[in-house]
Tab-separated table of N, CA and C in Angstrom:
chain	number	residue	atom	x	y	z
A	1	MET	N	-5.442	-8.739	-2.931
A	1	MET	CA	-5.068	-7.580	-3.718
A	1	MET	C	-5.007	-6.388	-2.756
A	2	ASN	N	-3.925	-5.653	-2.815
A	2	ASN	CA	-3.834	-4.469	-1.950
A	2	ASN	C	-4.204	-3.216	-2.739
A	3	ARG	N	-4.365	-2.112	-2.036
A	3	ARG	CA	-4.906	-0.907	-2.672
A	3	ARG	C	-4.017	-0.313	-3.751
A	4	ALA	N	-2.755	-0.651	-3.776
A	4	ALA	CA	-1.872	-0.158	-4.832
A	4	ALA	C	-2.060	-0.927	-6.134
A	5	ASP	N	-2.770	-2.059	-6.072
A	5	ASP	CA	-2.947	-2.917	-7.245
A	5	ASP	C	-4.121	-2.519	-8.134
A	6	TYR	N	-5.054	-1.718	-7.610
A	6	TYR	CA	-6.267	-1.478	-8.381
A	6	TYR	C	-6.746	-0.024	-8.291
A	7	THR	N	-7.533	0.327	-9.304
A	7	THR	CA	-8.195	1.620	-9.371
A	7	THR	C	-9.692	1.365	-9.470
A	8	VAL	N	-10.481	2.143	-8.764
A	8	VAL	CA	-11.929	2.078	-8.878
A	8	VAL	C	-12.340	3.048	-9.979
A	9	LEU	N	-13.143	2.566	-10.914
A	9	LEU	CA	-13.612	3.372	-12.040
A	9	LEU	C	-15.132	3.411	-12.044
A	10	THR	N	-15.687	4.602	-12.187
A	10	THR	CA	-17.130	4.747	-12.334
A	10	THR	C	-17.423	5.821	-13.370
A	11	VAL	N	-18.574	5.700	-14.016
A	11	VAL	CA	-19.031	6.673	-15.004
A	11	VAL	C	-20.331	7.284	-14.478
A	12	THR	N	-20.386	8.610	-14.461
A	12	THR	CA	-21.567	9.289	-13.945
A	12	THR	C	-22.368	9.908	-15.085
A	13	PHE	N	-23.645	10.094	-14.817
A	13	PHE	CA	-24.511	10.794	-15.761
A	13	PHE	C	-25.490	11.631	-14.956
A	14	ASN	N	-25.141	12.896	-14.753
A	14	ASN	CA	-26.015	13.857	-14.076
A	14	ASN	C	-26.421	13.425	-12.668
A	15	ASN	N	-25.514	12.819	-11.911
A	15	ASN	CA	-25.894	12.435	-10.559
A	15	ASN	C	-24.702	12.416	-9.614
A	16	ASN	N	-24.319	13.584	-9.138
A	16	ASN	CA	-23.218	13.692	-8.183
A	16	ASN	C	-23.565	13.092	-6.828
A	17	VAL	N	-24.833	13.152	-6.444
A	17	VAL	CA	-25.229	12.640	-5.124
A	17	VAL	C	-24.969	11.145	-5.031
A	18	LEU	N	-25.436	10.384	-6.035
A	18	LEU	CA	-25.205	8.935	-6.013
A	18	LEU	C	-23.724	8.603	-6.053
A	19	THR	N	-22.964	9.320	-6.861
A	19	THR	CA	-21.522	9.068	-6.942
A	19	THR	C	-20.868	9.310	-5.588
A	20	GLY	N	-21.236	10.390	-4.929
A	20	GLY	CA	-20.692	10.679	-3.605
A	20	GLY	C	-21.044	9.616	-2.586
A	21	LEU	N	-22.287	9.134	-2.620
A	21	LEU	CA	-22.706	8.086	-1.689
A	21	LEU	C	-21.974	6.775	-1.957
A	22	MET	N	-21.753	6.454	-3.234
A	22	MET	CA	-21.007	5.239	-3.580
A	22	MET	C	-19.592	5.324	-3.029
A	23	ILE	N	-18.926	6.465	-3.227
A	23	ILE	CA	-17.556	6.624	-2.741
A	23	ILE	C	-17.517	6.600	-1.215
A	24	LYS	N	-18.479	7.225	-0.583
A	24	LYS	CA	-18.548	7.204	0.882
A	24	LYS	C	-18.707	5.776	1.398
A	25	SER	N	-19.550	4.977	0.749
A	25	SER	CA	-19.729	3.592	1.188
A	25	SER	C	-18.465	2.770	0.949
A	26	LEU	N	-17.726	3.072	-0.122
A	26	LEU	CA	-16.452	2.395	-0.374
A	26	LEU	C	-15.469	2.685	0.740
A	27	TYR	N	-15.352	3.948	1.103
A	27	TYR	CA	-14.445	4.337	2.186
A	27	TYR	C	-14.867	3.714	3.516
A	28	LYS	N	-16.153	3.678	3.758
A	28	LYS	CA	-16.658	3.107	5.012
A	28	LYS	C	-16.265	1.641	5.137
A	29	GLN	N	-16.283	0.916	4.050
A	29	GLN	CA	-15.968	-0.514	4.100
A	29	GLN	C	-14.464	-0.786	4.117
A	30	LEU	N	-13.689	0.044	3.444
A	30	LEU	CA	-12.251	-0.213	3.343
A	30	LEU	C	-11.432	0.575	4.358
A	31	THR	N	-11.940	1.665	4.859
A	31	THR	CA	-11.254	2.625	5.745
A	31	THR	C	-10.061	3.303	5.073
A	32	TYR	N	-9.972	3.183	3.786
A	32	TYR	CA	-9.004	3.924	2.978
A	32	TYR	C	-9.632	4.067	1.597
A	33	LEU	N	-9.134	4.966	0.808
A	33	LEU	CA	-9.624	5.074	-0.561
A	33	LEU	C	-8.518	4.687	-1.528
A	34	PRO	N	-8.776	3.701	-2.365
A	34	PRO	CA	-7.828	3.408	-3.437
A	34	PRO	C	-7.901	4.529	-4.465
A	35	GLN	N	-7.134	4.426	-5.518
A	35	GLN	CA	-7.266	5.396	-6.596
A	35	GLN	C	-8.692	5.316	-7.144
A	36	VAL	N	-9.279	6.469	-7.428
A	36	VAL	CA	-10.637	6.524	-7.974
A	36	VAL	C	-10.614	7.405	-9.219
A	37	VAL	N	-11.185	6.871	-10.318
A	37	VAL	CA	-11.348	7.637	-11.551
A	37	VAL	C	-12.845	7.730	-11.822
A	38	ILE	N	-13.305	8.958	-12.040
A	38	ILE	CA	-14.710	9.218	-12.333
A	38	ILE	C	-14.785	9.835	-13.727
A	39	VAL	N	-15.562	9.219	-14.610
A	39	VAL	CA	-15.796	9.818	-15.923
A	39	VAL	C	-17.134	10.536	-15.858
A	40	ASP	N	-17.094	11.846	-16.079
A	40	ASP	CA	-18.304	12.662	-16.063
A	40	ASP	C	-18.896	12.675	-17.460
A	41	ASN	N	-19.970	11.927	-17.635
A	41	ASN	CA	-20.654	11.831	-18.922
A	41	ASN	C	-21.910	12.688	-18.960
A	42	GLY	N	-22.033	13.622	-18.037
A	42	GLY	CA	-23.265	14.390	-17.886
A	42	GLY	C	-23.546	15.341	-19.027
A	43	THR	N	-24.809	15.738	-19.077
A	43	THR	CA	-25.239	16.714	-20.067
A	43	THR	C	-25.909	17.911	-19.402
A	44	GLN	N	-26.281	17.772	-18.128
A	44	GLN	CA	-26.957	18.859	-17.430
A	44	GLN	C	-26.233	19.286	-16.167
A	45	LEU	N	-25.506	18.387	-15.541
A	45	LEU	CA	-24.893	18.656	-14.252
A	45	LEU	C	-23.430	18.223	-14.289
A	46	PRO	N	-22.494	19.166	-14.299
A	46	PRO	CA	-21.080	18.777	-14.311
A	46	PRO	C	-20.680	18.100	-13.005
A	47	ALA	N	-19.563	17.412	-13.044
A	47	ALA	CA	-19.055	16.731	-11.851
A	47	ALA	C	-18.829	17.746	-10.733
A	48	ASP	N	-19.086	17.310	-9.539
A	48	ASP	CA	-18.950	18.138	-8.347
A	48	ASP	C	-17.511	18.660	-8.222
A	49	LYS	N	-17.365	19.943	-7.867
A	49	LYS	CA	-16.033	20.557	-7.762
A	49	LYS	C	-15.174	19.886	-6.698
A	50	MET	N	-15.777	19.453	-5.590
A	50	MET	CA	-15.019	18.771	-4.549
A	50	MET	C	-14.479	17.437	-5.062
A	51	MET	N	-15.284	16.716	-5.845
A	51	MET	CA	-14.810	15.451	-6.423
A	51	MET	C	-13.626	15.694	-7.334
A	52	LYS	N	-13.671	16.804	-8.074
A	52	LYS	CA	-12.563	17.126	-8.975
A	52	LYS	C	-11.275	17.417	-8.209
A	53	ARG	N	-11.397	17.917	-6.973
A	53	ARG	CA	-10.206	18.196	-6.170
A	53	ARG	C	-9.627	16.937	-5.549
A	54	VAL	N	-10.474	15.958	-5.256
A	54	VAL	CA	-10.042	14.770	-4.516
A	54	VAL	C	-9.713	13.599	-5.438
A	55	PHE	N	-10.450	13.445	-6.534
A	55	PHE	CA	-10.309	12.286	-7.401
A	55	PHE	C	-9.935	12.714	-8.820
A	56	LYS	N	-9.521	11.742	-9.611
A	56	LYS	CA	-9.263	11.999	-11.022
A	56	LYS	C	-10.612	11.995	-11.730
A	57	VAL	N	-11.060	13.155	-12.179
A	57	VAL	CA	-12.328	13.266	-12.895
A	57	VAL	C	-12.017	13.531	-14.362
A	58	VAL	N	-12.476	12.635	-15.211
A	58	VAL	CA	-12.317	12.780	-16.650
A	58	VAL	C	-13.540	13.536	-17.146
A	59	ASP	N	-13.328	14.739	-17.647
A	59	ASP	CA	-14.432	15.628	-17.994
A	59	ASP	C	-14.926	15.385	-19.412
A	60	ASN	N	-15.969	14.572	-19.516
A	60	ASN	CA	-16.636	14.362	-20.797
A	60	ASN	C	-18.000	15.047	-20.788
A	61	PHE	N	-18.155	16.040	-19.916
A	61	PHE	CA	-19.422	16.764	-19.812
A	61	PHE	C	-19.799	17.346	-21.169
A	62	ASN	N	-21.011	17.063	-21.607
A	62	ASN	CA	-21.502	17.496	-22.922
A	62	ASN	C	-20.585	17.055	-24.057
A	63	HIS	N	-20.013	15.870	-23.922
A	63	HIS	CA	-19.229	15.223	-24.983
A	63	HIS	C	-17.973	15.995	-25.359
A	64	LYS	N	-17.262	16.530	-24.368
A	64	LYS	CA	-16.020	17.263	-24.639
A	64	LYS	C	-14.938	16.364	-25.216
A	65	LEU	N	-14.881	15.105	-24.739
A	65	LEU	CA	-13.822	14.195	-25.175
A	65	LEU	C	-14.295	13.158	-26.174
A	66	LEU	N	-15.455	12.598	-25.911
A	66	LEU	CA	-15.971	11.508	-26.733
A	66	LEU	C	-17.231	11.971	-27.457
A	67	PRO	N	-17.329	11.686	-28.738
A	67	PRO	CA	-18.544	12.103	-29.454
A	67	PRO	C	-19.759	11.359	-28.924
A	68	ASP	N	-20.912	11.968	-29.074
A	68	ASP	CA	-22.157	11.331	-28.664
A	68	ASP	C	-22.441	10.182	-29.631
A	69	GLU	N	-22.396	8.968	-29.113
A	69	GLU	CA	-22.651	7.795	-29.953
A	69	GLU	C	-24.118	7.376	-29.905
A	70	HIS	N	-24.925	8.176	-29.247
A	70	HIS	CA	-26.369	7.933	-29.153
A	70	HIS	C	-26.677	6.538	-28.638
A	71	GLN	N	-25.864	6.061	-27.691
A	71	GLN	CA	-26.112	4.774	-27.056
A	71	GLN	C	-27.220	4.938	-26.019
A	72	PRO	N	-28.063	3.932	-25.844
A	72	PRO	CA	-29.056	4.007	-24.778
A	72	PRO	C	-28.407	4.209	-23.408
A	73	SER	N	-27.180	3.750	-23.280
A	73	SER	CA	-26.461	3.862	-22.000
A	73	SER	C	-25.741	5.196	-21.858
A	74	ARG	N	-26.034	6.152	-22.710
A	74	ARG	CA	-25.441	7.495	-22.637
A	74	ARG	C	-23.913	7.467	-22.744
A	75	ASN	N	-23.395	6.701	-23.685
A	75	ASN	CA	-21.957	6.581	-23.933
A	75	ASN	C	-21.203	5.907	-22.787
A	76	HIS	N	-21.910	5.155	-21.972
A	76	HIS	CA	-21.294	4.493	-20.822
A	76	HIS	C	-20.138	3.583	-21.251
A	77	CYS	N	-20.375	2.740	-22.237
A	77	CYS	CA	-19.348	1.788	-22.696
A	77	CYS	C	-18.134	2.508	-23.277
A	78	ALA	N	-18.369	3.507	-24.096
A	78	ALA	CA	-17.263	4.264	-24.700
A	78	ALA	C	-16.450	4.977	-23.624
A	79	ALA	N	-17.120	5.496	-22.593
A	79	ALA	CA	-16.427	6.191	-21.509
A	79	ALA	C	-15.568	5.239	-20.692
A	80	ILE	N	-16.072	4.038	-20.444
A	80	ILE	CA	-15.292	3.021	-19.712
A	80	ILE	C	-14.036	2.685	-20.504
A	81	ASN	N	-14.199	2.395	-21.774
A	81	ASN	CA	-13.057	2.044	-22.611
A	81	ASN	C	-12.036	3.177	-22.653
A	82	TYR	N	-12.494	4.410	-22.811
A	82	TYR	CA	-11.601	5.560	-22.859
A	82	TYR	C	-10.807	5.698	-21.560
A	83	ALA	N	-11.476	5.556	-20.443
A	83	ALA	CA	-10.802	5.688	-19.144
A	83	ALA	C	-9.776	4.586	-18.938
A	84	ILE	N	-10.133	3.357	-19.277
A	84	ILE	CA	-9.188	2.247	-19.104
A	84	ILE	C	-7.954	2.461	-19.971
A	85	MET	N	-8.153	2.914	-21.183
A	85	MET	CA	-7.025	3.102	-22.103
A	85	MET	C	-6.148	4.297	-21.734
A	86	ASN	N	-6.718	5.312	-21.056
A	86	ASN	CA	-5.988	6.557	-20.850
A	86	ASN	C	-5.724	6.966	-19.406
A	87	TYR	N	-6.465	6.425	-18.444
A	87	TYR	CA	-6.358	6.943	-17.081
A	87	TYR	C	-6.121	5.894	-15.996
A	88	ILE	N	-6.171	4.633	-16.326
A	88	ILE	CA	-5.945	3.586	-15.338
A	88	ILE	C	-4.503	3.130	-15.470
A	89	ASP	N	-3.722	3.351	-14.415
A	89	ASP	CA	-2.314	2.948	-14.488
A	89	ASP	C	-1.990	1.805	-13.531
A	90	THR	N	-3.010	1.209	-12.934
A	90	THR	CA	-2.813	0.026	-12.107
A	90	THR	C	-3.121	-1.206	-12.953
A	91	LYS	N	-2.705	-2.370	-12.468
A	91	LYS	CA	-2.940	-3.606	-13.219
A	91	LYS	C	-4.415	-3.997	-13.220
A	92	TRP	N	-5.115	-3.646	-12.147
A	92	TRP	CA	-6.507	-4.054	-11.982
A	92	TRP	C	-7.428	-2.851	-11.907
A	93	CYS	N	-8.632	-3.028	-12.421
A	93	CYS	CA	-9.664	-2.000	-12.368
A	93	CYS	C	-10.907	-2.622	-11.743
A	94	VAL	N	-11.437	-1.961	-10.731
A	94	VAL	CA	-12.719	-2.359	-10.160
A	94	VAL	C	-13.748	-1.405	-10.755
A	95	LEU	N	-14.501	-1.916	-11.718
A	95	LEU	CA	-15.507	-1.118	-12.407
A	95	LEU	C	-16.805	-1.195	-11.621
A	96	VAL	N	-17.343	-0.036	-11.257
A	96	VAL	CA	-18.591	0.002	-10.496
A	96	VAL	C	-19.523	1.058	-11.072
A	97	ASP	N	-20.801	0.763	-11.027
A	97	ASP	CA	-21.785	1.794	-11.339
A	97	ASP	C	-21.844	2.754	-10.163
A	98	ASN	N	-22.194	3.987	-10.420
A	98	ASN	CA	-22.209	4.975	-9.342
A	98	ASN	C	-23.442	4.871	-8.448
A	99	ASP	N	-24.347	3.977	-8.764
A	99	ASP	CA	-25.554	3.844	-7.941
A	99	ASP	C	-25.541	2.599	-7.056
A	100	ILE	N	-24.349	2.080	-6.751
A	100	ILE	CA	-24.266	0.947	-5.836
A	100	ILE	C	-23.727	1.423	-4.488
A	101	LEU	N	-24.007	0.657	-3.470
A	101	LEU	CA	-23.427	0.877	-2.148
A	101	LEU	C	-22.692	-0.395	-1.762
A	102	PHE	N	-21.486	-0.241	-1.266
A	102	PHE	CA	-20.663	-1.389	-0.912
A	102	PHE	C	-21.102	-1.977	0.423
A	103	LYS	N	-21.132	-3.298	0.489
A	103	LYS	CA	-21.455	-4.020	1.716
A	103	LYS	C	-20.164	-4.312	2.476
A	104	PRO	N	-20.280	-4.639	3.766
A	104	PRO	CA	-19.085	-4.947	4.557
A	104	PRO	C	-18.243	-6.092	3.975
A	105	GLN	N	-18.857	-7.012	3.257
A	105	GLN	CA	-18.124	-8.137	2.671
A	105	GLN	C	-17.137	-7.711	1.589
A	106	PHE	N	-17.254	-6.486	1.098
A	106	PHE	CA	-16.382	-6.042	0.015
A	106	PHE	C	-14.923	-6.032	0.456
A	107	LYS	N	-14.643	-5.591	1.673
A	107	LYS	CA	-13.260	-5.551	2.154
A	107	LYS	C	-12.646	-6.943	2.145
A	108	GLN	N	-13.371	-7.906	2.658
A	108	GLN	CA	-12.868	-9.287	2.668
A	108	GLN	C	-12.667	-9.786	1.247
A	109	PHE	N	-13.621	-9.484	0.373
A	109	PHE	CA	-13.514	-9.905	-1.013
A	109	PHE	C	-12.267	-9.328	-1.677
A	110	ILE	N	-12.092	-8.018	-1.609
A	110	ILE	CA	-11.005	-7.364	-2.342
A	110	ILE	C	-9.642	-7.751	-1.780
A	111	GLU	N	-9.557	-7.996	-0.476
A	111	GLU	CA	-8.285	-8.370	0.127
A	111	GLU	C	-7.946	-9.840	-0.093
A	112	SER	N	-8.946	-10.662	-0.403
A	112	SER	CA	-8.685	-12.090	-0.578
A	112	SER	C	-8.635	-12.521	-2.038
A	113	VAL	N	-8.833	-11.605	-2.948
A	113	VAL	CA	-8.834	-11.952	-4.369
A	113	VAL	C	-7.470	-12.519	-4.759
A	114	ASN	N	-7.504	-13.690	-5.357
A	114	ASN	CA	-6.287	-14.287	-5.897
A	114	ASN	C	-6.198	-13.888	-7.368
A	115	VAL	N	-5.405	-12.885	-7.647
A	115	VAL	CA	-5.359	-12.310	-8.988
A	115	VAL	C	-4.740	-13.239	-10.028
A	116	ASP	N	-4.169	-14.352	-9.581
A	116	ASP	CA	-3.608	-15.311	-10.537
A	116	ASP	C	-4.669	-16.255	-11.089
A	117	GLU	N	-5.885	-16.202	-10.537
A	117	GLU	CA	-6.919	-17.160	-10.922
A	117	GLU	C	-7.860	-16.659	-12.014
A	118	PHE	N	-7.820	-15.379	-12.355
A	118	PHE	CA	-8.781	-14.872	-13.336
A	118	PHE	C	-8.254	-13.622	-14.026
A	119	ASP	N	-8.889	-13.284	-15.142
A	119	ASP	CA	-8.620	-12.032	-15.853
A	119	ASP	C	-9.738	-11.027	-15.638
A	120	VAL	N	-10.935	-11.546	-15.416
A	120	VAL	CA	-12.088	-10.699	-15.121
A	120	VAL	C	-12.986	-11.468	-14.162
A	121	TYR	N	-13.595	-10.731	-13.228
A	121	TYR	CA	-14.404	-11.376	-12.201
A	121	TYR	C	-15.657	-10.554	-11.983
A	122	GLY	N	-16.807	-11.203	-12.016
A	122	GLY	CA	-18.069	-10.514	-11.777
A	122	GLY	C	-19.226	-11.455	-11.993
A	123	GLU	N	-20.421	-10.913	-11.915
A	123	GLU	CA	-21.621	-11.721	-12.088
A	123	GLU	C	-21.945	-11.850	-13.573
A	124	ILE	N	-22.265	-13.069	-13.980
A	124	ILE	CA	-22.645	-13.333	-15.365
A	124	ILE	C	-24.139	-13.605	-15.399
A	125	GLY	N	-24.814	-13.014	-16.368
A	125	GLY	CA	-26.252	-13.219	-16.500
A	125	GLY	C	-26.751	-12.535	-17.747
A	126	TRP	N	-28.031	-12.270	-17.790
A	126	TRP	CA	-28.595	-11.545	-18.915
A	126	TRP	C	-29.727	-10.673	-18.437
A	127	ASP	N	-29.936	-9.573	-19.143
A	127	ASP	CA	-30.950	-8.601	-18.759
A	127	ASP	C	-32.321	-9.016	-19.285
A	128	CYS	N	-32.565	-8.797	-20.533
A	128	CYS	CA	-33.877	-9.076	-21.128
A	128	CYS	C	-33.843	-10.301	-22.026
A	129	THR	N	-32.804	-10.385	-22.814
A	129	THR	CA	-32.676	-11.519	-23.734
A	129	THR	C	-31.252	-12.030	-23.698
A	130	PRO	N	-31.071	-13.304	-23.923
A	130	PRO	CA	-29.697	-13.817	-24.011
A	130	PRO	C	-28.978	-13.122	-25.145
A	131	PRO	N	-27.699	-13.107	-25.279
A	131	PRO	CA	-26.759	-14.006	-24.614
A	131	PRO	C	-26.330	-13.487	-23.236
A	132	ASN	N	-25.690	-14.371	-22.507
A	132	ASN	CA	-25.144	-13.984	-21.212
A	132	ASN	C	-24.039	-12.967	-21.400
A	133	ARG	N	-23.842	-12.153	-20.368
A	133	ARG	CA	-22.773	-11.165	-20.395
A	133	ARG	C	-22.289	-10.940	-18.968
A	134	LEU	N	-21.155	-10.303	-18.846
A	134	LEU	CA	-20.623	-9.925	-17.543
A	134	LEU	C	-21.258	-8.593	-17.170
A	135	PHE	N	-21.970	-8.564	-16.044
A	135	PHE	CA	-22.611	-7.328	-15.633
A	135	PHE	C	-21.561	-6.313	-15.181
A	136	PRO	N	-21.666	-5.072	-15.659
A	136	PRO	CA	-20.639	-4.077	-15.354
A	136	PRO	C	-20.882	-3.279	-14.069
A	137	TYR	N	-21.950	-3.575	-13.326
A	137	TYR	CA	-22.203	-2.749	-12.143
A	137	TYR	C	-21.170	-2.974	-11.055
A	138	LEU	N	-20.522	-4.133	-11.037
A	138	LEU	CA	-19.388	-4.385	-10.144
A	138	LEU	C	-18.612	-5.551	-10.719
A	139	CYS	N	-17.455	-5.268	-11.282
A	139	CYS	CA	-16.589	-6.338	-11.778
A	139	CYS	C	-15.133	-5.904	-11.629
A	140	VAL	N	-14.264	-6.885	-11.593
A	140	VAL	CA	-12.834	-6.660	-11.461
A	140	VAL	C	-12.188	-7.125	-12.757
A	141	MET	N	-11.367	-6.266	-13.358
A	141	MET	CA	-10.764	-6.587	-14.649
A	141	MET	C	-9.253	-6.399	-14.615
A	142	ASN	N	-8.553	-7.306	-15.289
A	142	ASN	CA	-7.136	-7.146	-15.520
A	142	ASN	C	-6.991	-6.169	-16.683
A	143	VAL	N	-6.500	-4.993	-16.400
A	143	VAL	CA	-6.439	-3.929	-17.409
A	143	VAL	C	-5.506	-4.290	-18.559
A	144	GLN	N	-4.424	-4.979	-18.268
A	144	GLN	CA	-3.458	-5.324	-19.301
A	144	GLN	C	-4.004	-6.337	-20.295
A	145	LYS	N	-4.965	-7.132	-19.860
A	145	LYS	CA	-5.508	-8.159	-20.755
A	145	LYS	C	-6.801	-7.696	-21.381
């Protein structure tokens, strides 16, 4: 998959530092930046002004776009769905949490992905109780499907 095929999507909640470090680690591993969409779900700290100049930042600060659904995840799921439906214009979305750092293997992984073999790719498991689910901290999704 080449960089024109996918967009990196992350949702933030009051933590510009972690988001910046995640993006920096992505650039370090790829030596280029694909399209990046950041959904700002914060309630105390708006998205960094520099990020707004460089990336597509969807401003949901203090629930400007999406109502507060009182989810334990701070509207994380609703924000992901909203961004995919309205701001991702590539066929593929690499959904990442903003508190991850990319390893050197990511470049090899993303460049060798055979997009004809799957609709969604990521780790499957469970947190506290079953059922199994696809973990959203790093997964690749076919946006059209």
